[in-house]
């Protein structure tokens, strides 16, 4: 299938003719030290449409959007708004010209109110004698007005900390609308949303589309793309592959164009043979009454055990407690038949456990440090000369071996991890724990925010670890991933383990959901 030819007109979802593109990016190039992130990329947005921007992690999607939004300065290329060439030097200029961005990683000021977050950096003021003070009455009234534009009725005085992630994202969308944006960029907007919150987001997007707003939608979730997108542009390795009508593209077409090859089976064939029980947890109970209660489960050597459940089921909290990050009121943990005392992550690590956390950016990567430091931090204490000086040759060899073994795409181990794609950041975190050689590895949402090609590589790493006899506990909210990668599945609901699925014939979405909703 060839790329769709650019035209000067089109029809929006209400059947209204539109005469031109609202926004065009032409020949955008951007380089960073050691890597060319964008090489002649094009993007054309029609008014009243949702345009999916797709590609593997590292393809350059977010970099392209940051160039449009003025976060990065492009090396080459042109921006046209309403047919007129324009230059955007920073986010303030972008918003002034009607371009807004809802970032994947929200940065809310939690103690402040909804209204204060909406108008951060542009508070309305009034004169109070010789002083100018914030006009809270006007700000609150304006907040109510713009929230109504996206169908929400939050109290503007409510502290943002009282809202869910999905509701916070709604505030960000309302903020974009309040700038009267005609182009809104959504960067992985559903990565932390529940199904109900996704439906709210899609309702808002459909209403914005009806008002003529053009939206860029970055996501790796194929079912969402097929539901919401009008057009699809695909990028690969910083280059423009093509643009197609979403209705003309199958999931297989999209994947093949993203990765440059066909993935006939996203989930690799498992070659592991589960052995003896290596981890046994008995009646693990939180000190908090509304968290996990009386949870018992086992994990065997060479086994991938999945944990399913809906948002709020307390899966993450349970695993963090076993790893010593949360307090346990009662219960026992056995490794190789011997009871171990939880309490701190250091104890857990000494007992042979590792934990890849759900929030990669928040408490996974050390964003300002190099790949070497992000991998080496787990083994520095074990690689000292005379007890005080780091053994850099040994550490360098371990890190270099990890980069090669896990196919981490980077100019060198000295590269700052924050410059890598999400998939490569996740591989670095896996490398950190593998360097510590754990027997039991907890992986909380290991492929969240990662493209389909990188997911396949992570899955292959997991299968290989299980084949080596490592025990893996995987928390996943993606049903296909949970069923496709697990030897057994435990399902939690409301802090309790409600069921265990061991028979492959019983591993169905219906079975998981029956346990996940068993209040």
Coordinates of C-alpha atoms in Angstrom, one line a residue:
X1 CA 0.0 0.0 0.0
X2 CA 1.5 3.3 -1.0
X3 CA 1.5 6.6 1.0
X4 CA -1.6 8.7 0.6
X5 CA -1.1 11.7 -1.8
X6 CA -1.3 15.1 -0.2
X7 CA -4.3 17.1 -1.3
X8 CA -5.4 20.7 -0.6
X9 CA -8.9 19.7 0.6
X10 CA -10.9 17.0 2.4
X11 CA -14.1 16.2 4.3
X12 CA -14.4 16.2 8.1
X13 CA -16.5 13.7 10.0
X14 CA -19.6 15.9 9.7
X15 CA -19.3 15.9 5.9
X16 CA -18.2 19.6 5.8
X17 CA -15.6 20.4 3.1
X18 CA -12.3 21.9 4.2
X19 CA -10.1 23.7 1.8
X20 CA -6.6 23.3 3.1
X21 CA -4.4 21.8 5.8
X22 CA -4.5 23.6 9.1
X23 CA -0.8 22.8 9.8
X24 CA 2.1 21.4 7.7
X25 CA 5.6 20.4 8.7
X26 CA 8.0 20.1 5.8
X27 CA 11.4 18.6 5.7
X28 CA 12.1 18.7 9.4
X29 CA 15.6 17.7 10.5
X30 CA 17.1 17.5 14.0
X31 CA 20.3 16.1 15.3
X32 CA 21.7 15.4 18.7
X33 CA 25.3 14.5 19.5
X34 CA 26.0 11.1 17.9
X35 CA 22.5 10.6 16.4
X36 CA 20.3 12.2 13.7
X37 CA 16.8 12.1 15.3
X38 CA 14.8 13.5 12.4
X39 CA 15.7 13.4 8.7
X40 CA 13.4 15.2 6.4
X41 CA 10.1 14.5 8.1
X42 CA 6.7 15.7 6.8
X43 CA 3.3 16.0 8.6
X44 CA 0.1 17.5 7.3
X45 CA -3.0 18.0 9.6
X46 CA -6.5 18.6 8.3
X47 CA -8.9 20.7 10.5
X48 CA -11.4 18.7 12.3
X49 CA -9.4 15.5 12.3
X50 CA -7.4 13.2 14.5
X51 CA -4.0 12.3 13.0
X52 CA -2.2 9.3 14.6
X53 CA 1.6 9.7 14.6
X54 CA 3.1 6.2 14.9
X55 CA 6.4 4.5 15.0
X56 CA 8.7 2.5 17.2
X57 CA 10.3 4.1 20.3
X58 CA 13.2 6.1 18.9
X59 CA 11.4 6.7 15.6
X60 CA 11.4 10.5 16.4
X61 CA 7.7 11.1 17.1
X62 CA 8.1 13.0 20.3
X63 CA 11.1 14.8 19.0
X64 CA 9.1 16.0 16.0
X65 CA 6.3 17.3 18.3
X66 CA 8.8 19.0 20.5
X67 CA 10.2 20.8 17.4
X68 CA 6.6 21.9 16.5
X69 CA 5.9 23.0 20.1
X70 CA 9.2 25.0 20.4
X71 CA 10.9 22.8 23.0
X72 CA 13.6 21.9 20.4
X73 CA 14.9 24.1 17.7
X74 CA 14.8 22.2 14.4
X75 CA 18.0 22.2 12.3
X76 CA 16.1 22.3 9.0
X77 CA 12.5 22.4 8.0
X78 CA 9.4 24.7 7.8
X79 CA 6.2 25.1 9.7
X80 CA 3.0 26.4 8.0
X81 CA -0.1 27.4 10.0
X82 CA -3.2 28.1 7.9
X83 CA -1.0 28.1 4.8
X84 CA 1.4 30.8 6.2
X85 CA 5.0 30.0 7.0
X86 CA 5.7 30.6 10.7
X87 CA 8.5 30.2 13.2
X88 CA 8.0 28.8 16.7
X89 CA 10.9 29.5 19.1
X90 CA 9.4 28.3 22.4
X91 CA 6.2 26.9 24.0
X92 CA 4.8 30.3 24.8
X93 CA 4.9 31.3 21.1
X94 CA 3.4 27.9 20.2
X95 CA 0.4 28.5 22.5
X96 CA 0.0 32.1 21.3
X97 CA -0.2 30.7 17.7
X98 CA -2.8 28.1 18.7
X99 CA -0.7 25.0 19.2
X100 CA -1.0 23.2 22.5
X101 CA 0.5 20.0 23.8
X102 CA -0.7 17.5 26.4
X103 CA 2.4 15.8 27.6
X104 CA 2.7 12.1 28.4
X105 CA 4.4 12.9 31.7
X106 CA 2.1 15.3 33.5
X107 CA 3.7 17.8 35.9
X108 CA 0.9 19.0 38.1
X109 CA 1.3 21.2 41.1
X110 CA -0.6 18.9 43.4
X111 CA -1.1 21.1 46.5
X112 CA -2.6 23.9 44.4
X113 CA -6.2 24.2 43.1
X114 CA -7.6 23.2 39.7
X115 CA -7.9 26.8 38.8
X116 CA -4.3 27.6 39.8
X117 CA -3.0 24.7 37.7
X118 CA -5.2 25.9 34.8
X119 CA -3.8 29.4 34.8
X120 CA -0.3 28.6 36.0
X121 CA 2.0 31.3 34.5
X122 CA -0.8 33.6 33.3
X123 CA -2.9 34.4 36.4
X124 CA -5.5 37.1 35.9
X125 CA -4.7 40.1 38.2
X126 CA -6.4 43.1 39.7
X127 CA -5.2 46.2 41.3
X128 CA -5.1 46.3 45.1
X129 CA -3.8 49.7 46.0
X130 CA -0.4 50.1 44.4
X131 CA -0.1 46.3 44.1
X132 CA -1.3 43.7 41.6
X133 CA -2.8 40.6 43.1
X134 CA -4.3 37.4 41.6
X135 CA -7.9 37.8 40.7
X136 CA -9.2 34.5 42.1
X137 CA -12.9 35.3 41.4
X138 CA -12.2 35.8 37.7
X139 CA -9.8 32.8 37.5
X140 CA -12.3 30.5 39.1
X141 CA -15.1 31.7 36.8
X142 CA -12.9 31.2 33.7
X143 CA -11.9 27.8 34.9
X144 CA -15.5 26.7 35.2
X145 CA -16.2 28.1 31.7
X146 CA -13.3 26.2 30.1
X147 CA -14.0 23.0 32.0
X148 CA -17.5 23.1 30.6
X149 CA -16.0 23.2 27.1
X150 CA -14.6 19.7 27.7
X151 CA -17.8 18.5 29.5
X152 CA -16.4 18.6 33.1
X153 CA -17.7 20.3 36.2
X154 CA -14.9 20.1 38.8
X155 CA -14.9 22.7 41.6
X156 CA -12.1 25.1 40.6
X157 CA -11.0 25.4 44.3
X158 CA -10.4 21.6 44.6
X159 CA -6.7 20.7 45.2
X160 CA -5.4 18.9 42.2
X161 CA -4.1 16.1 44.5
X162 CA -7.7 15.1 45.1
X163 CA -8.1 14.1 41.4
X164 CA -7.2 11.0 39.5
X165 CA -4.5 10.9 36.7
X166 CA -7.3 10.9 34.1
X167 CA -9.0 13.9 35.7
X168 CA -5.7 15.8 35.9
X169 CA -5.3 15.1 32.2
X170 CA -8.7 16.6 31.6
X171 CA -7.5 19.8 33.3
X172 CA -4.5 19.8 30.9
X173 CA -6.9 19.5 27.9
X174 CA -9.1 22.3 29.3
X175 CA -6.0 24.4 29.6
X176 CA -5.1 23.7 26.0
X177 CA -8.7 24.6 24.9
X178 CA -8.5 27.8 27.1
X179 CA -5.6 29.0 24.8
X180 CA -8.1 28.6 22.0
X181 CA -5.8 26.1 20.4
X182 CA -6.6 24.9 16.9
X183 CA -3.8 22.2 17.0
X184 CA -3.5 19.9 20.1
X185 CA -0.8 17.3 20.5
X186 CA -1.6 14.3 22.6
X187 CA 1.6 12.3 23.5
X188 CA 0.7 8.8 24.8
X189 CA -2.4 10.2 26.6
X190 CA -3.9 6.9 27.8
X191 CA -0.7 5.3 29.2
X192 CA -2.0 5.7 32.8
X193 CA -5.7 5.8 32.3
X194 CA -8.4 3.4 33.2
X195 CA -10.9 2.2 30.5
X196 CA -13.5 4.6 31.8
X197 CA -11.1 7.5 31.7
X198 CA -10.1 6.6 28.1
X199 CA -13.8 6.8 27.1
X200 CA -14.0 10.3 28.6
X201 CA -10.8 11.3 26.7
X202 CA -12.3 10.0 23.4
X203 CA -15.5 11.9 24.0
X204 CA -13.6 15.1 24.5
X205 CA -11.5 14.5 21.4
X206 CA -14.6 13.8 19.3
X207 CA -16.2 17.1 20.5
X208 CA -13.0 19.0 19.7
X209 CA -12.9 17.4 16.3
X210 CA -16.5 18.6 15.6
X211 CA -15.3 22.1 16.5
X212 CA -12.6 22.0 13.8
X213 CA -9.6 21.3 16.1
X214 CA -6.8 19.3 14.5
X215 CA -5.2 16.7 16.9
X216 CA -2.0 14.7 16.8
X217 CA -2.4 11.5 18.6
X218 CA 0.8 9.5 19.6
X219 CA 0.0 6.0 20.9
X220 CA 1.2 2.4 20.5
X221 CA -2.2 1.0 21.3
X222 CA -3.6 -0.3 18.0
X223 CA -7.2 -0.6 19.2
X224 CA -7.3 3.0 20.1
X225 CA -5.8 4.1 16.8
X226 CA -8.4 2.2 14.9
X227 CA -11.2 3.8 17.0
X228 CA -10.1 7.5 17.1
X229 CA -7.8 8.3 14.1
X230 CA -8.8 9.7 10.7
X231 CA -5.3 9.6 9.3
X232 CA -2.1 7.8 10.2
X233 CA 1.5 9.0 9.6
X234 CA 4.2 6.4 10.3
X235 CA 7.9 7.2 11.1
X236 CA 10.8 4.9 11.2
X237 CA 14.3 5.7 12.5
X238 CA 13.8 9.4 12.3
X239 CA 12.4 9.3 8.7
X240 CA 9.0 9.8 7.2
X241 CA 7.5 6.5 5.9
X242 CA 4.1 7.8 4.7
X243 CA 0.6 8.9 5.5
X244 CA -2.6 6.8 5.0
X245 CA -6.3 7.0 5.7
X246 CA -6.8 5.1 8.9
X247 CA -9.8 3.2 7.4
X248 CA -7.5 1.7 4.8
X249 CA -4.9 0.4 7.2
X250 CA -5.0 -3.0 9.1
X251 CA -3.1 -3.6 12.3
X252 CA -0.7 -5.8 10.3
X253 CA -0.1 -3.0 7.8
X254 CA 0.7 -0.6 10.5
X255 CA 3.1 -2.9 12.4
X256 CA 5.0 -3.9 9.2
X257 CA 5.5 -0.2 8.2
X258 CA 6.6 0.7 11.7
X259 CA 9.2 -1.9 12.2
X260 CA 10.1 -2.5 8.5
X261 CA 9.3 -6.2 8.8
X262 CA 6.5 -8.4 9.7
X263 CA 6.0 -9.7 13.2
X264 CA 4.2 -12.9 12.6
X265 CA 3.9 -13.6 16.3
X266 CA 4.3 -10.8 18.8
X267 CA 4.6 -13.2 21.7
X268 CA 7.6 -15.5 21.3
X269 CA 7.2 -19.3 21.8
X270 CA 8.1 -20.1 25.4
X271 CA 11.0 -22.5 25.9
X272 CA 11.0 -22.5 29.7
X273 CA 10.3 -25.5 31.9
X274 CA 9.0 -24.4 35.3
X275 CA 10.8 -26.3 38.2
X276 CA 10.7 -26.2 42.0
X277 CA 9.0 -23.4 43.9
X278 CA 11.5 -20.6 44.5
X279 CA 9.1 -18.0 46.1
X280 CA 6.2 -18.6 48.4
X281 CA 4.2 -15.8 50.0
X282 CA 1.7 -16.6 52.7
X283 CA -1.1 -14.4 53.9
X284 CA 0.7 -11.1 53.1
X285 CA -1.4 -8.3 54.6
X286 CA -0.8 -4.5 54.5
X287 CA -0.8 -2.2 57.5
X288 CA -3.5 -0.3 55.6
X289 CA -7.0 -1.8 55.8
X290 CA -7.9 -0.7 52.2
X291 CA -4.8 -2.2 50.6
X292 CA -3.7 -5.8 49.9
X293 CA -5.1 -8.4 52.4
X294 CA -4.3 -12.1 53.1
X295 CA -2.5 -12.7 49.8
X296 CA -0.8 -16.1 49.1
X297 CA 0.9 -17.3 46.0
X298 CA 3.9 -19.2 44.7
X299 CA 6.4 -18.8 41.8
X300 CA 8.6 -21.6 40.4
X301 CA 12.0 -21.4 38.9
X302 CA 11.9 -20.9 35.2
X303 CA 8.3 -19.6 35.3
X304 CA 6.5 -16.4 34.2
X305 CA 3.6 -15.8 36.6
X306 CA 1.2 -13.0 35.5
X307 CA -0.8 -10.8 37.9
X308 CA -4.0 -9.4 36.4
X309 CA -6.7 -7.1 37.7
X310 CA -8.3 -3.7 37.2
X311 CA -6.9 -0.3 38.3
X312 CA -6.8 -0.2 42.1
X313 CA -6.6 -4.0 42.6
X314 CA -3.4 -3.4 44.7
X315 CA -1.1 -5.5 42.5
X316 CA 1.7 -3.0 42.5
X317 CA 1.4 -2.3 46.2
X318 CA 1.6 -6.1 47.0
X319 CA 4.8 -6.5 45.0
X320 CA 6.4 -3.4 46.4
X321 CA 5.7 -4.7 49.9
X322 CA 7.3 -8.0 49.2
X323 CA 10.3 -6.1 47.9
X324 CA 10.5 -4.0 51.1
X325 CA 9.1 -0.7 49.7
X326 CA 5.9 -0.9 51.8
X327 CA 5.2 -2.1 55.3
X328 CA 3.5 -5.4 55.9
X329 CA 1.4 -6.0 59.0
X330 CA 1.5 -9.8 58.8
X331 CA 2.5 -12.7 56.5
X332 CA 5.5 -14.8 55.6
X333 CA 7.9 -14.8 52.6
X334 CA 9.9 -17.9 51.7
X335 CA 12.7 -18.2 49.2
X336 CA 13.9 -21.7 48.4
X337 CA 11.9 -22.9 51.5
X338 CA 13.7 -20.5 53.9
X339 CA 11.8 -17.6 55.5
X340 CA 13.2 -14.2 54.7
X341 CA 12.4 -11.0 56.6
X342 CA 11.1 -8.2 54.4
X343 CA 11.6 -4.5 55.4
X344 CA 14.0 -2.9 53.0
X345 CA 14.9 -3.2 49.3
X346 CA 18.4 -4.0 50.3
X347 CA 17.3 -7.0 52.2
X348 CA 15.2 -8.1 49.2
X349 CA 18.1 -7.7 46.8
X350 CA 20.4 -9.7 49.2
X351 CA 17.7 -12.4 49.2
X352 CA 17.8 -12.6 45.4
X353 CA 15.0 -10.3 44.3
X354 CA 14.8 -7.5 41.8
X355 CA 12.0 -5.1 40.9
X356 CA 11.4 -3.1 37.7
X357 CA 8.9 -0.5 38.8
X358 CA 5.8 0.6 36.9
X359 CA 6.8 4.3 36.8
X360 CA 9.9 4.2 34.6
X361 CA 10.5 7.9 34.7
X362 CA 9.4 8.6 38.2
X363 CA 11.4 5.9 40.1
X364 CA 13.1 3.8 37.5
X365 CA 15.7 5.7 35.5
X366 CA 18.2 8.1 36.9
X367 CA 17.4 10.6 34.1
X368 CA 20.4 12.9 34.5
X369 CA 23.0 10.1 34.6
X370 CA 24.6 8.0 31.9
X371 CA 23.7 4.5 30.8
X372 CA 26.8 3.3 32.6
X373 CA 25.7 4.8 35.9
X374 CA 22.1 3.6 35.5
X375 CA 23.3 0.0 35.0
X376 CA 26.3 0.2 37.3
X377 CA 24.5 1.6 40.3
X378 CA 23.4 -1.9 41.3
X379 CA 26.9 -3.3 41.3
X380 CA 29.2 -0.5 42.3
X381 CA 29.5 -1.8 45.9
X382 CA 30.6 -5.2 44.6
X383 CA 33.2 -3.7 42.2
X384 CA 35.6 -1.7 44.3
X385 CA 39.4 -1.8 44.4
X386 CA 40.8 -1.7 47.9
X387 CA 37.3 -1.1 49.1
X388 CA 37.1 2.5 48.0
X389 CA 37.8 3.0 44.3
X390 CA 35.5 1.8 41.5
X391 CA 36.8 -0.9 39.3
X392 CA 35.9 0.8 36.1
X393 CA 37.3 -1.8 33.6
X394 CA 35.2 -4.5 35.1
X395 CA 32.1 -2.2 35.3
X396 CA 32.6 -1.1 31.7
X397 CA 32.8 -4.7 30.5
X398 CA 29.5 -5.6 32.4
X399 CA 27.7 -2.5 30.9
X400 CA 29.1 -3.1 27.4
X401 CA 28.0 -6.8 27.5
X402 CA 24.5 -5.7 28.6
X403 CA 24.3 -3.1 25.8
X404 CA 25.1 -5.8 23.2
X405 CA 23.1 -8.6 24.8
X406 CA 19.9 -6.5 25.1
X407 CA 20.5 -4.6 21.8
X408 CA 20.3 -1.2 23.5
X409 CA 20.5 1.5 20.8
X410 CA 22.9 4.1 22.0
X411 CA 26.1 5.9 20.7
X412 CA 27.9 4.8 23.8
X413 CA 27.5 3.8 27.5
X414 CA 28.3 7.5 28.3
X415 CA 25.1 8.7 26.7
X416 CA 22.6 10.2 29.1
X417 CA 19.7 7.8 29.6
X418 CA 17.2 10.6 29.2
X419 CA 18.2 10.9 25.6
X420 CA 17.1 7.3 24.8
X421 CA 13.7 6.1 23.7
X422 CA 11.3 4.5 26.2
X423 CA 12.0 1.0 25.0
X424 CA 15.8 1.5 25.3
X425 CA 15.4 3.1 28.7
X426 CA 13.4 0.0 29.8
X427 CA 16.2 -2.3 28.5
X428 CA 18.7 -0.3 30.6
X429 CA 16.6 -0.9 33.7
X430 CA 16.4 -4.6 32.9
X431 CA 20.2 -4.6 32.4
X432 CA 20.6 -3.0 35.9
X433 CA 18.9 -5.8 37.5
X434 CA 20.5 -8.5 35.4
X435 CA 23.9 -7.2 36.4
X436 CA 22.8 -8.0 40.0
X437 CA 21.8 -11.5 39.0
X438 CA 18.5 -11.9 40.8
X439 CA 16.7 -15.2 41.0
X440 CA 13.3 -13.6 41.2
X441 CA 12.4 -10.6 39.1
X442 CA 9.2 -8.6 39.6
X443 CA 8.3 -6.7 36.4
X444 CA 5.5 -4.1 36.9
X445 CA 3.9 -3.1 33.5
X446 CA 7.2 -3.9 31.7
X447 CA 6.1 -2.7 28.3
X448 CA 4.0 0.3 29.2
X449 CA 4.5 3.1 26.7
X450 CA 6.7 1.0 24.4
X451 CA 6.1 0.3 20.7
X452 CA 5.3 -3.1 19.3
X453 CA 8.8 -3.9 18.1
X454 CA 10.4 -3.0 21.4
X455 CA 7.7 -5.0 23.2
X456 CA 8.7 -8.1 21.2
X457 CA 12.3 -7.6 22.2
X458 CA 11.4 -7.3 25.9
X459 CA 9.3 -10.5 25.6
X460 CA 12.2 -12.3 24.1
X461 CA 14.4 -11.2 27.0
X462 CA 11.7 -12.5 29.5
X463 CA 11.5 -15.8 27.8
X464 CA 15.2 -16.2 27.7
X465 CA 15.5 -15.4 31.4
X466 CA 12.8 -18.0 32.2
X467 CA 14.7 -20.5 30.1
X468 CA 17.7 -19.8 32.3
X469 CA 15.7 -20.7 35.3
X470 CA 14.9 -17.2 36.6
X471 CA 11.5 -16.7 38.2
X472 CA 9.5 -13.8 36.8
X473 CA 6.4 -12.1 38.2
X474 CA 4.8 -9.8 35.7
X475 CA 2.0 -7.3 36.4
X476 CA 0.2 -6.3 33.3
X477 CA -3.0 -4.3 32.5
X478 CA -2.8 -5.4 28.9
X479 CA -5.0 -8.5 28.6
X480 CA -3.3 -9.9 25.5
X481 CA 0.1 -9.5 27.1
X482 CA -1.0 -11.1 30.3
X483 CA -2.4 -14.2 28.6
X484 CA 0.2 -14.3 25.9
X485 CA 3.3 -14.3 28.2
X486 CA 2.2 -16.1 31.4
X487 CA 2.5 -19.7 32.4
X488 CA 0.0 -19.1 35.2
X489 CA -2.1 -16.1 36.1
X490 CA -3.3 -14.8 39.5
X491 CA -6.1 -12.2 39.4
X492 CA -6.6 -9.6 42.1
X493 CA -9.6 -7.5 43.0
X494 CA -10.0 -5.0 45.8
X495 CA -6.7 -6.0 47.5
X496 CA -7.4 -9.8 47.4
X497 CA -6.2 -12.6 45.2
X498 CA -9.6 -13.8 43.8
X499 CA -8.4 -16.6 41.5
X500 CA -5.6 -18.5 39.9
X501 CA -5.7 -19.7 36.3
X502 CA -3.4 -22.6 35.5
X503 CA -5.0 -24.4 32.6
X504 CA -4.1 -22.8 29.2
X505 CA -7.6 -23.5 28.0
X506 CA -9.0 -21.4 30.9
X507 CA -6.7 -18.5 30.1
X508 CA -9.3 -16.2 28.5
X509 CA -10.3 -12.6 28.9
X510 CA -13.6 -13.7 30.2
X511 CA -12.1 -15.8 33.0
X512 CA -9.7 -13.0 34.0
X513 CA -12.5 -10.4 34.1
X514 CA -14.8 -12.7 36.1
X515 CA -12.1 -12.8 38.9
X516 CA -11.2 -9.1 38.5
X517 CA -14.7 -8.0 39.2
X518 CA -15.4 -10.5 42.0
X519 CA -16.0 -8.0 44.8

